[in-house]
PDB file of C-alpha atoms and ligand atoms in Angstrom:
ATOM      1  CA  MET A   1      23.706 -56.348 -24.539  1.00 58.00           C
ATOM      2  CA  THR A   2      24.026 -59.709 -26.161  1.00 77.00           C
ATOM      3  CA  GLY A   3      26.788 -60.187 -28.627  1.00 94.00           C
ATOM      4  CA  LYS A   4      30.364 -61.249 -28.680  1.00 98.00           C
ATOM      5  CA  ILE A   5      33.404 -59.083 -28.085  1.00 98.00           C
ATOM      6  CA  ASP A   6      36.709 -59.499 -29.937  1.00 98.00           C
ATOM      7  CA  LEU A   7      39.483 -57.012 -29.241  1.00 98.00           C
ATOM      8  CA  HIS A   8      42.263 -58.464 -31.404  1.00 98.00           C
ATOM      9  CA  THR A   9      41.927 -58.625 -35.191  1.00 98.00           C
ATOM     10  CA  HIS A  10      43.935 -57.716 -38.283  1.00 97.00           C
ATOM     11  CA  THR A  11      43.044 -56.349 -41.711  1.00 96.00           C
ATOM     12  CA  TYR A  12      44.967 -55.776 -44.915  1.00 92.00           C
ATOM     13  CA  TYR A  13      46.349 -52.637 -43.301  1.00 92.00           C
ATOM     14  CA  SER A  14      48.844 -54.968 -41.648  1.00 89.00           C
ATOM     15  CA  ASP A  15      49.225 -58.681 -42.308  1.00 87.00           C
ATOM     16  CA  GLY A  16      45.553 -59.592 -42.314  1.00 91.00           C
ATOM     17  CA  VAL A  17      43.734 -60.499 -45.505  1.00 91.00           C
ATOM     18  CA  LEU A  18      40.322 -58.854 -45.235  1.00 96.00           C
ATOM     19  CA  SER A  19      39.541 -55.186 -45.742  1.00 96.00           C
ATOM     20  CA  PRO A  20      38.128 -53.420 -42.676  1.00 98.00           C
ATOM     21  CA  ARG A  21      34.652 -53.607 -44.244  1.00 98.00           C
ATOM     22  CA  GLU A  22      34.978 -57.302 -45.015  1.00 98.00           C
ATOM     23  CA  LEU A  23      36.115 -57.864 -41.434  1.00 98.00           C
ATOM     24  CA  VAL A  24      33.113 -55.991 -40.038  1.00 98.00           C
ATOM     25  CA  LEU A  25      30.768 -57.973 -42.280  1.00 98.00           C
ATOM     26  CA  ARG A  26      32.281 -61.202 -41.032  1.00 97.00           C
ATOM     27  CA  ALA A  27      32.115 -59.967 -37.448  1.00 98.00           C
ATOM     28  CA  HIS A  28      28.397 -59.386 -37.961  1.00 98.00           C
ATOM     29  CA  GLU A  29      27.994 -62.890 -39.369  1.00 97.00           C
ATOM     30  CA  VAL A  30      29.621 -64.528 -36.345  1.00 97.00           C
ATOM     31  CA  GLY A  31      27.689 -62.425 -33.832  1.00 98.00           C
ATOM     32  CA  ILE A  32      30.350 -59.939 -32.737  1.00 98.00           C
ATOM     33  CA  LYS A  33      28.948 -56.681 -31.378  1.00 98.00           C
ATOM     34  CA  VAL A  34      32.112 -55.015 -30.089  1.00 98.00           C
ATOM     35  CA  LEU A  35      35.174 -55.191 -32.317  1.00 98.00           C
ATOM     36  CA  SER A  36      38.658 -53.778 -32.181  1.00 98.00           C
ATOM     37  CA  ILE A  37      40.861 -53.756 -35.266  1.00 98.00           C
ATOM     38  CA  THR A  38      44.399 -54.020 -33.952  1.00 98.00           C
ATOM     39  CA  ASP A  39      46.617 -53.812 -36.996  1.00 96.00           C
ATOM     40  CA  HIS A  40      50.375 -53.913 -36.487  1.00 93.00           C
ATOM     41  CA  ASP A  41      51.673 -50.340 -36.189  1.00 94.00           C
ATOM     42  CA  ASN A  42      48.735 -49.023 -38.205  1.00 94.00           C
ATOM     43  CA  ILE A  43      45.352 -47.440 -37.456  1.00 96.00           C
ATOM     44  CA  ASP A  44      44.081 -46.738 -40.987  1.00 95.00           C
ATOM     45  CA  GLY A  45      41.471 -49.500 -40.792  1.00 96.00           C
ATOM     46  CA  LEU A  46      39.554 -47.700 -38.096  1.00 95.00           C
ATOM     47  CA  VAL A  47      37.934 -44.981 -40.199  1.00 94.00           C
ATOM     48  CA  GLU A  48      37.166 -47.365 -43.028  1.00 95.00           C
ATOM     49  CA  ALA A  49      35.301 -49.764 -40.769  1.00 96.00           C
ATOM     50  CA  ASP A  50      33.160 -47.067 -39.186  1.00 94.00           C
ATOM     51  CA  ASP A  51      30.235 -46.708 -41.639  1.00 91.00           C
ATOM     52  CA  MET A  52      29.580 -50.373 -42.036  1.00 95.00           C
ATOM     53  CA  ALA A  53      29.933 -50.975 -38.291  1.00 98.00           C
ATOM     54  CA  LYS A  54      27.236 -48.344 -37.682  1.00 97.00           C
ATOM     55  CA  ASP A  55      24.937 -50.082 -40.171  1.00 96.00           C
ATOM     56  CA  PHE A  56      25.313 -53.348 -38.268  1.00 97.00           C
ATOM     57  CA  GLY A  57      25.185 -51.769 -34.818  1.00 97.00           C
ATOM     58  CA  ILE A  58      28.726 -52.915 -34.089  1.00 98.00           C
ATOM     59  CA  GLU A  59      30.848 -50.810 -31.742  1.00 98.00           C
ATOM     60  CA  ILE A  60      34.385 -50.285 -33.018  1.00 98.00           C
ATOM     61  CA  ILE A  61      36.995 -49.734 -30.330  1.00 98.00           C
ATOM     62  CA  PRO A  62      40.089 -47.880 -31.539  1.00 98.00           C
ATOM     63  CA  GLY A  63      42.970 -50.337 -31.414  1.00 98.00           C
ATOM     64  CA  VAL A  64      46.539 -50.966 -32.532  1.00 98.00           C
ATOM     65  CA  GLU A  65      49.214 -53.624 -31.953  1.00 97.00           C
ATOM     66  CA  LEU A  66      52.593 -51.975 -31.508  1.00 97.00           C
ATOM     67  CA  SER A  67      55.751 -54.026 -31.929  1.00 94.00           C
ATOM     68  CA  SER A  68      58.257 -53.208 -29.243  1.00 95.00           C
ATOM     69  CA  THR A  69      61.592 -54.756 -28.393  1.00 94.00           C
ATOM     70  CA  LEU A  70      62.801 -55.962 -25.021  1.00 94.00           C
ATOM     71  CA  GLY A  71      66.359 -57.285 -25.239  1.00 90.00           C
ATOM     72  CA  THR A  72      66.214 -59.503 -28.295  1.00 85.00           C
ATOM     73  CA  LYS A  73      62.526 -60.237 -27.930  1.00 89.00           C
ATOM     74  CA  ASP A  74      59.564 -58.847 -29.820  1.00 90.00           C
ATOM     75  CA  ILE A  75      56.928 -57.742 -27.331  1.00 96.00           C
ATOM     76  CA  HIS A  76      53.569 -56.816 -28.849  1.00 97.00           C
ATOM     77  CA  ILE A  77      51.682 -54.106 -27.016  1.00 98.00           C
ATOM     78  CA  LEU A  78      47.993 -53.645 -27.713  1.00 98.00           C
ATOM     79  CA  GLY A  79      46.635 -50.109 -27.441  1.00 98.00           C
ATOM     80  CA  TYR A  80      42.935 -49.351 -27.004  1.00 98.00           C
ATOM     81  CA  MET A  81      40.495 -46.453 -26.764  1.00 98.00           C
ATOM     82  CA  PHE A  82      43.072 -43.801 -27.696  1.00 98.00           C
ATOM     83  CA  ASP A  83      42.317 -40.698 -29.751  1.00 98.00           C
ATOM     84  CA  PRO A  84      43.001 -41.798 -33.360  1.00 98.00           C
ATOM     85  CA  SER A  85      43.745 -38.223 -34.398  1.00 98.00           C
ATOM     86  CA  ASN A  86      46.483 -37.783 -31.787  1.00 98.00           C
ATOM     87  CA  ARG A  87      49.474 -36.159 -33.529  1.00 98.00           C
ATOM     88  CA  LYS A  88      52.251 -37.946 -31.667  1.00 97.00           C
ATOM     89  CA  LEU A  89      50.670 -41.346 -32.261  1.00 98.00           C
ATOM     90  CA  ARG A  90      50.128 -40.648 -35.966  1.00 97.00           C
ATOM     91  CA  ASP A  91      53.662 -39.324 -36.440  1.00 97.00           C
ATOM     92  CA  THR A  92      55.140 -42.356 -34.700  1.00 97.00           C
ATOM     93  CA  LEU A  93      53.134 -44.742 -36.872  1.00 96.00           C
ATOM     94  CA  SER A  94      54.134 -43.072 -40.121  1.00 94.00           C
ATOM     95  CA  PHE A  95      57.768 -43.022 -39.026  1.00 95.00           C
ATOM     96  CA  LEU A  96      57.607 -46.750 -38.221  1.00 94.00           C
ATOM     97  CA  LYS A  97      56.016 -47.463 -41.589  1.00 92.00           C
ATOM     98  CA  LYS A  98      58.902 -45.783 -43.419  1.00 94.00           C
ATOM     99  CA  GLU A  99      61.442 -47.629 -41.300  1.00 94.00           C
ATOM    100  CA  ARG A 100      59.737 -50.946 -42.078  1.00 93.00           C
ATOM    101  CA  LEU A 101      59.996 -50.258 -45.791  1.00 95.00           C
ATOM    102  CA  ILE A 102      63.733 -49.639 -45.565  1.00 97.00           C
ATOM    103  CA  ARG A 103      64.212 -52.727 -43.438  1.00 97.00           C
ATOM    104  CA  ALA A 104      62.210 -54.964 -45.809  1.00 97.00           C
ATOM    105  CA  GLU A 105      64.399 -53.749 -48.655  1.00 98.00           C
ATOM    106  CA  ARG A 106      67.484 -54.752 -46.676  1.00 98.00           C
ATOM    107  CA  ILE A 107      66.082 -58.246 -46.067  1.00 98.00           C
ATOM    108  CA  VAL A 108      65.259 -58.695 -49.749  1.00 98.00           C
ATOM    109  CA  ARG A 109      68.760 -57.551 -50.707  1.00 98.00           C
ATOM    110  CA  LYS A 110      70.203 -60.204 -48.377  1.00 98.00           C
ATOM    111  CA  LEU A 111      67.953 -62.848 -49.944  1.00 98.00           C
ATOM    112  CA  ASN A 112      69.058 -61.734 -53.421  1.00 97.00           C
ATOM    113  CA  ASN A 113      72.674 -62.073 -52.341  1.00 97.00           C
ATOM    114  CA  MET A 114      71.848 -65.655 -51.325  1.00 96.00           C
ATOM    115  CA  ASP A 115      70.715 -66.331 -54.894  1.00 94.00           C
ATOM    116  CA  LEU A 116      67.020 -66.094 -54.145  1.00 96.00           C
ATOM    117  CA  PRO A 117      65.692 -63.944 -56.974  1.00 97.00           C
ATOM    118  CA  LEU A 118      62.888 -62.277 -55.027  1.00 97.00           C
ATOM    119  CA  ASP A 119      61.646 -59.023 -56.505  1.00 97.00           C
ATOM    120  CA  PHE A 120      60.962 -56.302 -53.922  1.00 97.00           C
ATOM    121  CA  ASP A 121      57.871 -55.194 -55.849  1.00 96.00           C
ATOM    122  CA  ILE A 122      56.312 -58.604 -55.287  1.00 96.00           C
ATOM    123  CA  VAL A 123      56.835 -58.194 -51.544  1.00 97.00           C
ATOM    124  CA  LEU A 124      55.171 -54.784 -51.735  1.00 95.00           C
ATOM    125  CA  GLU A 125      52.231 -56.307 -53.593  1.00 94.00           C
ATOM    126  CA  HIS A 126      51.814 -58.770 -50.757  1.00 90.00           C
ATOM    127  CA  ALA A 127      51.946 -55.952 -48.238  1.00 90.00           C
ATOM    128  CA  GLY A 128      49.291 -53.983 -50.116  1.00 89.00           C
ATOM    129  CA  MET A 129      48.107 -51.207 -47.840  1.00 86.00           C
ATOM    130  CA  GLY A 130      49.875 -52.701 -44.832  1.00 82.00           C
ATOM    131  CA  ALA A 131      53.139 -51.835 -43.178  1.00 83.00           C
ATOM    132  CA  VAL A 132      55.497 -54.279 -44.845  1.00 91.00           C
ATOM    133  CA  GLY A 133      56.918 -57.036 -42.648  1.00 91.00           C
ATOM    134  CA  ARG A 134      58.400 -60.487 -42.636  1.00 95.00           C
ATOM    135  CA  PRO A 135      55.007 -62.195 -43.083  1.00 90.00           C
ATOM    136  CA  HIS A 136      54.753 -60.507 -46.503  1.00 93.00           C
ATOM    137  CA  ILE A 137      58.286 -61.532 -47.413  1.00 97.00           C
ATOM    138  CA  ALA A 138      57.509 -65.109 -46.344  1.00 96.00           C
ATOM    139  CA  ALA A 139      54.316 -65.129 -48.409  1.00 93.00           C
ATOM    140  CA  ALA A 140      56.191 -63.763 -51.434  1.00 96.00           C
ATOM    141  CA  LEU A 141      58.906 -66.425 -51.062  1.00 97.00           C
ATOM    142  CA  VAL A 142      56.238 -69.145 -51.027  1.00 96.00           C
ATOM    143  CA  ASP A 143      54.317 -67.722 -53.980  1.00 95.00           C
ATOM    144  CA  GLU A 144      57.469 -67.396 -56.054  1.00 96.00           C
ATOM    145  CA  GLY A 145      58.280 -71.026 -55.311  1.00 97.00           C
ATOM    146  CA  LEU A 146      61.498 -70.053 -53.534  1.00 97.00           C
ATOM    147  CA  THR A 147      60.553 -71.866 -50.324  1.00 97.00           C
ATOM    148  CA  ARG A 148      58.191 -74.771 -49.761  1.00 96.00           C
ATOM    149  CA  ASN A 149      56.047 -73.086 -47.162  1.00 94.00           C
ATOM    150  CA  TYR A 150      55.574 -70.133 -44.834  1.00 93.00           C
ATOM    151  CA  SER A 151      57.371 -71.585 -41.809  1.00 94.00           C
ATOM    152  CA  GLU A 152      60.305 -72.749 -43.908  1.00 97.00           C
ATOM    153  CA  ALA A 153      60.795 -69.138 -45.004  1.00 97.00           C
ATOM    154  CA  PHE A 154      61.295 -68.199 -41.363  1.00 97.00           C
ATOM    155  CA  GLU A 155      63.338 -71.242 -40.412  1.00 97.00           C
ATOM    156  CA  ALA A 156      65.692 -71.074 -43.359  1.00 97.00           C
ATOM    157  CA  TYR A 157      65.977 -67.333 -44.000  1.00 98.00           C
ATOM    158  CA  ILE A 158      64.132 -64.582 -42.215  1.00 98.00           C
ATOM    159  CA  GLY A 159      63.603 -65.909 -38.688  1.00 96.00           C
ATOM    160  CA  GLU A 160      65.425 -64.129 -35.882  1.00 90.00           C
ATOM    161  CA  SER A 161      68.511 -66.282 -36.286  1.00 93.00           C
ATOM    162  CA  GLY A 162      68.132 -66.701 -40.043  1.00 97.00           C
ATOM    163  CA  PRO A 163      70.834 -65.518 -42.459  1.00 98.00           C
ATOM    164  CA  ALA A 164      68.604 -62.870 -44.087  1.00 98.00           C
ATOM    165  CA  PHE A 165      67.212 -61.459 -40.846  1.00 97.00           C
ATOM    166  CA  GLU A 166      67.351 -57.727 -40.293  1.00 95.00           C
ATOM    167  CA  PRO A 167      66.084 -56.139 -37.081  1.00 90.00           C
ATOM    168  CA  LYS A 168      63.280 -53.625 -37.049  1.00 88.00           C
ATOM    169  CA  TYR A 169      63.593 -50.110 -35.787  1.00 91.00           C
ATOM    170  CA  LYS A 170      63.352 -50.627 -32.044  1.00 91.00           C
ATOM    171  CA  ILE A 171      60.889 -48.988 -29.743  1.00 96.00           C
ATOM    172  CA  SER A 172      60.927 -50.061 -26.113  1.00 97.00           C
ATOM    173  CA  PRO A 173      57.821 -51.364 -24.327  1.00 97.00           C
ATOM    174  CA  GLU A 174      57.967 -48.192 -22.208  1.00 97.00           C
ATOM    175  CA  ASP A 175      57.837 -46.067 -25.368  1.00 97.00           C
ATOM    176  CA  ALA A 176      54.863 -48.054 -26.664  1.00 98.00           C
ATOM    177  CA  VAL A 177      52.979 -47.709 -23.378  1.00 98.00           C
ATOM    178  CA  GLU A 178      53.805 -43.997 -23.252  1.00 98.00           C
ATOM    179  CA  ILE A 179      52.691 -43.285 -26.828  1.00 98.00           C
ATOM    180  CA  ILE A 180      49.346 -44.962 -26.210  1.00 98.00           C
ATOM    181  CA  ALA A 181      48.880 -43.282 -22.827  1.00 98.00           C
ATOM    182  CA  SER A 182      49.646 -39.840 -24.230  1.00 98.00           C
ATOM    183  CA  ALA A 183      46.996 -40.458 -26.903  1.00 98.00           C
ATOM    184  CA  GLY A 184      44.536 -41.109 -24.072  1.00 98.00           C
ATOM    185  CA  GLY A 185      44.427 -44.901 -24.354  1.00 98.00           C
ATOM    186  CA  ILE A 186      45.232 -47.985 -22.335  1.00 98.00           C
ATOM    187  CA  SER A 187      47.762 -50.686 -23.184  1.00 98.00           C
ATOM    188  CA  THR A 188      47.785 -54.437 -22.653  1.00 98.00           C
ATOM    189  CA  VAL A 189      50.510 -56.971 -23.355  1.00 98.00           C
ATOM    190  CA  ALA A 190      49.516 -59.127 -26.336  1.00 98.00           C
ATOM    191  CA  HIS A 191      49.485 -62.956 -26.135  1.00 97.00           C
ATOM    192  CA  PRO A 192      51.918 -63.187 -23.196  1.00 96.00           C
ATOM    193  CA  GLY A 193      51.682 -66.967 -23.427  1.00 94.00           C
ATOM    194  CA  TRP A 194      53.694 -66.917 -26.618  1.00 92.00           C
ATOM    195  CA  TYR A 195      57.077 -65.720 -25.521  1.00 84.00           C
ATOM    196  CA  VAL A 196      56.712 -63.364 -22.581  1.00 86.00           C
ATOM    197  CA  SER A 197      58.525 -64.780 -19.545  1.00 92.00           C
ATOM    198  CA  GLU A 198      57.498 -64.115 -15.959  1.00 93.00           C
ATOM    199  CA  ASN A 199      60.428 -61.712 -15.740  1.00 95.00           C
ATOM    200  CA  ASP A 200      59.301 -59.835 -18.847  1.00 96.00           C
ATOM    201  CA  LEU A 201      55.810 -59.660 -17.475  1.00 96.00           C
ATOM    202  CA  SER A 202      56.891 -58.101 -14.198  1.00 96.00           C
ATOM    203  CA  TYR A 203      59.086 -55.707 -16.182  1.00 96.00           C
ATOM    204  CA  LEU A 204      56.055 -54.651 -18.250  1.00 97.00           C
ATOM    205  CA  ILE A 205      53.929 -54.203 -15.161  1.00 97.00           C
ATOM    206  CA  ARG A 206      56.587 -51.939 -13.678  1.00 96.00           C
ATOM    207  CA  ALA A 207      56.769 -50.106 -17.022  1.00 95.00           C
ATOM    208  CA  GLY A 208      53.132 -49.145 -16.512  1.00 96.00           C
ATOM    209  CA  ILE A 209      51.215 -51.544 -18.727  1.00 98.00           C
ATOM    210  CA  ASP A 210      47.476 -51.294 -17.945  1.00 98.00           C
ATOM    211  CA  GLY A 211      46.500 -54.857 -18.662  1.00 98.00           C
ATOM    212  CA  ILE A 212      47.140 -58.341 -20.001  1.00 98.00           C
ATOM    213  CA  GLU A 213      45.654 -60.115 -22.984  1.00 98.00           C
ATOM    214  CA  VAL A 214      44.155 -63.106 -21.216  1.00 98.00           C
ATOM    215  CA  ILE A 215      42.037 -64.687 -23.955  1.00 98.00           C
ATOM    216  CA  HIS A 216      44.019 -65.654 -27.079  1.00 98.00           C
ATOM    217  CA  PRO A 217      44.164 -68.764 -29.314  1.00 97.00           C
ATOM    218  CA  ALA A 218      47.693 -69.402 -28.020  1.00 97.00           C
ATOM    219  CA  HIS A 219      46.421 -69.648 -24.421  1.00 97.00           C
ATOM    220  CA  ASP A 220      44.981 -72.908 -23.152  1.00 97.00           C
ATOM    221  CA  ASP A 221      42.690 -72.969 -20.092  1.00 97.00           C
ATOM    222  CA  ASN A 222      45.638 -73.158 -17.716  1.00 97.00           C
ATOM    223  CA  ARG A 223      47.265 -70.121 -19.255  1.00 97.00           C
ATOM    224  CA  VAL A 224      43.996 -68.199 -19.146  1.00 97.00           C
ATOM    225  CA  ARG A 225      43.650 -68.983 -15.438  1.00 97.00           C
ATOM    226  CA  TYR A 226      47.275 -68.091 -14.828  1.00 97.00           C
ATOM    227  CA  PHE A 227      47.139 -64.692 -16.564  1.00 97.00           C
ATOM    228  CA  ARG A 228      43.768 -63.928 -15.011  1.00 97.00           C
ATOM    229  CA  GLY A 229      45.384 -64.542 -11.614  1.00 97.00           C
ATOM    230  CA  ILE A 230      48.218 -62.146 -12.397  1.00 97.00           C
ATOM    231  CA  ALA A 231      45.774 -59.505 -13.653  1.00 97.00           C
ATOM    232  CA  SER A 232      43.793 -59.727 -10.459  1.00 97.00           C
ATOM    233  CA  GLU A 233      46.899 -59.726  -8.248  1.00 97.00           C
ATOM    234  CA  TYR A 234      48.282 -56.548  -9.835  1.00 97.00           C
ATOM    235  CA  PHE A 235      44.973 -54.778 -10.494  1.00 97.00           C
ATOM    236  CA  LEU A 236      45.401 -55.040 -14.255  1.00 98.00           C
ATOM    237  CA  LEU A 237      42.756 -54.917 -16.959  1.00 98.00           C
ATOM    238  CA  GLU A 238      42.015 -58.000 -19.078  1.00 98.00           C
ATOM    239  CA  SER A 239      41.782 -57.912 -22.865  1.00 98.00           C
ATOM    240  CA  GLY A 240      41.404 -60.711 -25.366  1.00 98.00           C
ATOM    241  CA  GLY A 241      40.391 -61.814 -28.806  1.00 98.00           C
ATOM    242  CA  SER A 242      41.011 -64.074 -31.761  1.00 98.00           C
ATOM    243  CA  ASP A 243      44.091 -62.435 -33.324  1.00 98.00           C
ATOM    244  CA  PHE A 244      42.269 -63.194 -36.564  1.00 98.00           C
ATOM    245  CA  HIS A 245      44.265 -62.599 -39.759  1.00 96.00           C
ATOM    246  CA  GLY A 246      42.432 -64.668 -42.361  1.00 93.00           C
ATOM    247  CA  GLY A 247      43.884 -66.108 -45.559  1.00 84.00           C
ATOM    248  CA  LYS A 248      46.460 -68.863 -45.542  1.00 76.00           C
ATOM    249  CA  ARG A 249      46.623 -69.016 -41.757  1.00 81.00           C
ATOM    250  CA  ASN A 250      43.227 -70.709 -41.838  1.00 87.00           C
ATOM    251  CA  ASP A 251      42.214 -69.082 -38.587  1.00 95.00           C
ATOM    252  CA  TYR A 252      38.599 -68.461 -39.629  1.00 95.00           C
ATOM    253  CA  PRO A 253      37.228 -70.779 -36.932  1.00 96.00           C
ATOM    254  CA  ASN A 254      38.887 -68.587 -34.262  1.00 97.00           C
ATOM    255  CA  PHE A 255      36.876 -65.522 -35.244  1.00 98.00           C
ATOM    256  CA  GLY A 256      33.809 -65.472 -33.035  1.00 97.00           C
ATOM    257  CA  THR A 257      35.270 -68.181 -30.783  1.00 97.00           C
ATOM    258  CA  TYR A 258      37.838 -66.239 -28.742  1.00 98.00           C
ATOM    259  CA  THR A 259      35.794 -63.540 -27.074  1.00 98.00           C
ATOM    260  CA  ILE A 260      35.769 -61.630 -23.809  1.00 98.00           C
ATOM    261  CA  PRO A 261      32.974 -60.662 -21.425  1.00 97.00           C
ATOM    262  CA  LEU A 262      31.395 -57.210 -21.442  1.00 97.00           C
ATOM    263  CA  ASP A 263      32.779 -56.563 -17.924  1.00 97.00           C
ATOM    264  CA  ALA A 264      36.280 -56.466 -19.346  1.00 97.00           C
ATOM    265  CA  VAL A 265      35.413 -53.680 -21.797  1.00 98.00           C
ATOM    266  CA  GLN A 266      33.493 -51.779 -19.145  1.00 97.00           C
ATOM    267  CA  ALA A 267      36.500 -51.964 -16.831  1.00 98.00           C
ATOM    268  CA  MET A 268      38.695 -50.542 -19.600  1.00 98.00           C
ATOM    269  CA  LYS A 269      36.279 -47.665 -20.114  1.00 98.00           C
ATOM    270  CA  ARG A 270      36.022 -46.985 -16.401  1.00 98.00           C
ATOM    271  CA  ARG A 271      39.814 -46.762 -16.198  1.00 97.00           C
ATOM    272  CA  LEU A 272      39.638 -43.959 -18.790  1.00 97.00           C
ATOM    273  CA  PHE A 273      36.500 -42.320 -17.388  1.00 96.00           C
ATOM    274  CA  ILE A 274      34.634 -43.090 -20.629  1.00 92.00           C
ATOM    275  CA  GLN A 275      30.860 -43.417 -20.176  1.00 80.00           C
TER     276      GLN A 275
HETATM  277  P1  AMP B 301      58.067 -58.380 -38.422  1.00 85.86           P
HETATM  278  O1  AMP B 301      57.241 -57.473 -37.559  1.00 85.86           O
HETATM  279  O2  AMP B 301      58.169 -57.893 -39.830  1.00 85.86           O
HETATM  280  O3  AMP B 301      59.396 -58.696 -37.815  1.00 85.86           O
HETATM  281  O4  AMP B 301      57.280 -59.763 -38.493  1.00 85.86           O
HETATM  282  C1  AMP B 301      56.902 -60.393 -37.295  1.00 85.86           C
HETATM  283  C2  AMP B 301      55.796 -61.367 -37.593  1.00 85.86           C
HETATM  284  O5  AMP B 301      56.299 -62.448 -38.340  1.00 85.86           O
HETATM  285  C3  AMP B 301      55.212 -61.988 -36.352  1.00 85.86           C
HETATM  286  O6  AMP B 301      54.144 -61.216 -35.831  1.00 85.86           O
HETATM  287  C4  AMP B 301      54.717 -63.323 -36.843  1.00 85.86           C
HETATM  288  O7  AMP B 301      53.435 -63.174 -37.434  1.00 85.86           O
HETATM  289  C5  AMP B 301      55.676 -63.665 -37.955  1.00 85.86           C
HETATM  290  N1  AMP B 301      56.707 -64.586 -37.504  1.00 85.86           N
HETATM  291  C6  AMP B 301      57.830 -64.288 -36.799  1.00 85.86           C
HETATM  292  N2  AMP B 301      58.581 -65.399 -36.598  1.00 85.86           N
HETATM  293  C7  AMP B 301      57.925 -66.418 -37.186  1.00 85.86           C
HETATM  294  C8  AMP B 301      58.172 -67.824 -37.335  1.00 85.86           C
HETATM  295  N3  AMP B 301      59.275 -68.407 -36.850  1.00 85.86           N
HETATM  296  N4  AMP B 301      57.256 -68.560 -38.003  1.00 85.86           N
HETATM  297  C9  AMP B 301      56.153 -67.985 -38.519  1.00 85.86           C
HETATM  298  N5  AMP B 301      55.848 -66.682 -38.407  1.00 85.86           N
HETATM  299  C10 AMP B 301      56.722 -65.899 -37.755  1.00 85.86           C
HETATM  300 ZN1   ZN B 302      49.789 -60.068 -37.367  1.00 85.86          ZN
HETATM  301 FE1   FE B 303      50.974 -60.136 -32.041  1.00 85.86          FE
HETATM  302 FE1   FE B 304      47.953 -59.706 -33.600  1.00 85.86          FE
END
């Protein structure tokens, strides 16, 4: 097989900009042959991408990026190759979606109390089909001219130590790993180079994580070597991808650039006894 492999992308079902079909079309254009859509806490993009992926001969790998909490830190857990119709997984995702809605409302109320006249409906428009989150609130604040830019929204208001911050419903990394495993999938820790300490990493390994995301735009060559070393030392799988979102992030050049070798996907399948 020749063709690139990207196992980390987002659509408008979370905080990405493209529809699943638009994403698949773009994947085709940049030479991707194996693609995983890993929306935050959402797997609705999967079905939608299917038809078009078949037309282009692109293999879609079921994926999701679950937000879990370890102490005060957000740890993103990527899930792959699970059964998308698994009841427990679906119930958990719809529960989390409802919780996110309530939490976003609380954040907007705090902003309103700080004399920022942000309308919740505008935030929902930004979220579209996706599970509403702080990226949508930040985008709405920028569009309404209430902050200068996206990062200022986080720094001044909705970042973890910001005055309008509200925590999400918390699931532990163990829960995330367990939910994915019970749906027949494997889990990897997303972009560990971002904020996952060595301690966190060993905690996750003990919690039963199956792999590490080695290739990611946030990882330079040293980081890639480092995480590859850990994966090999602890017999972990390696995942990777562009974490492509599109839109204002201007990460289009990453799509088709951050890819993983076929071996990595084959190793994931072997772990699950998938032919
Ligand atoms: P949420 O899941 O709603 O708490 O939103 C988390 C997302 O917000 C992360 O995945 C990032 O994309 C974004 N985010 C969090 N903190 C910052 C920050 N300081 N600057 C920019 N984006 C951030
Ligand atoms: Zn995202
Ligand atoms: Fe992430
Ligand atoms: Fe992501």
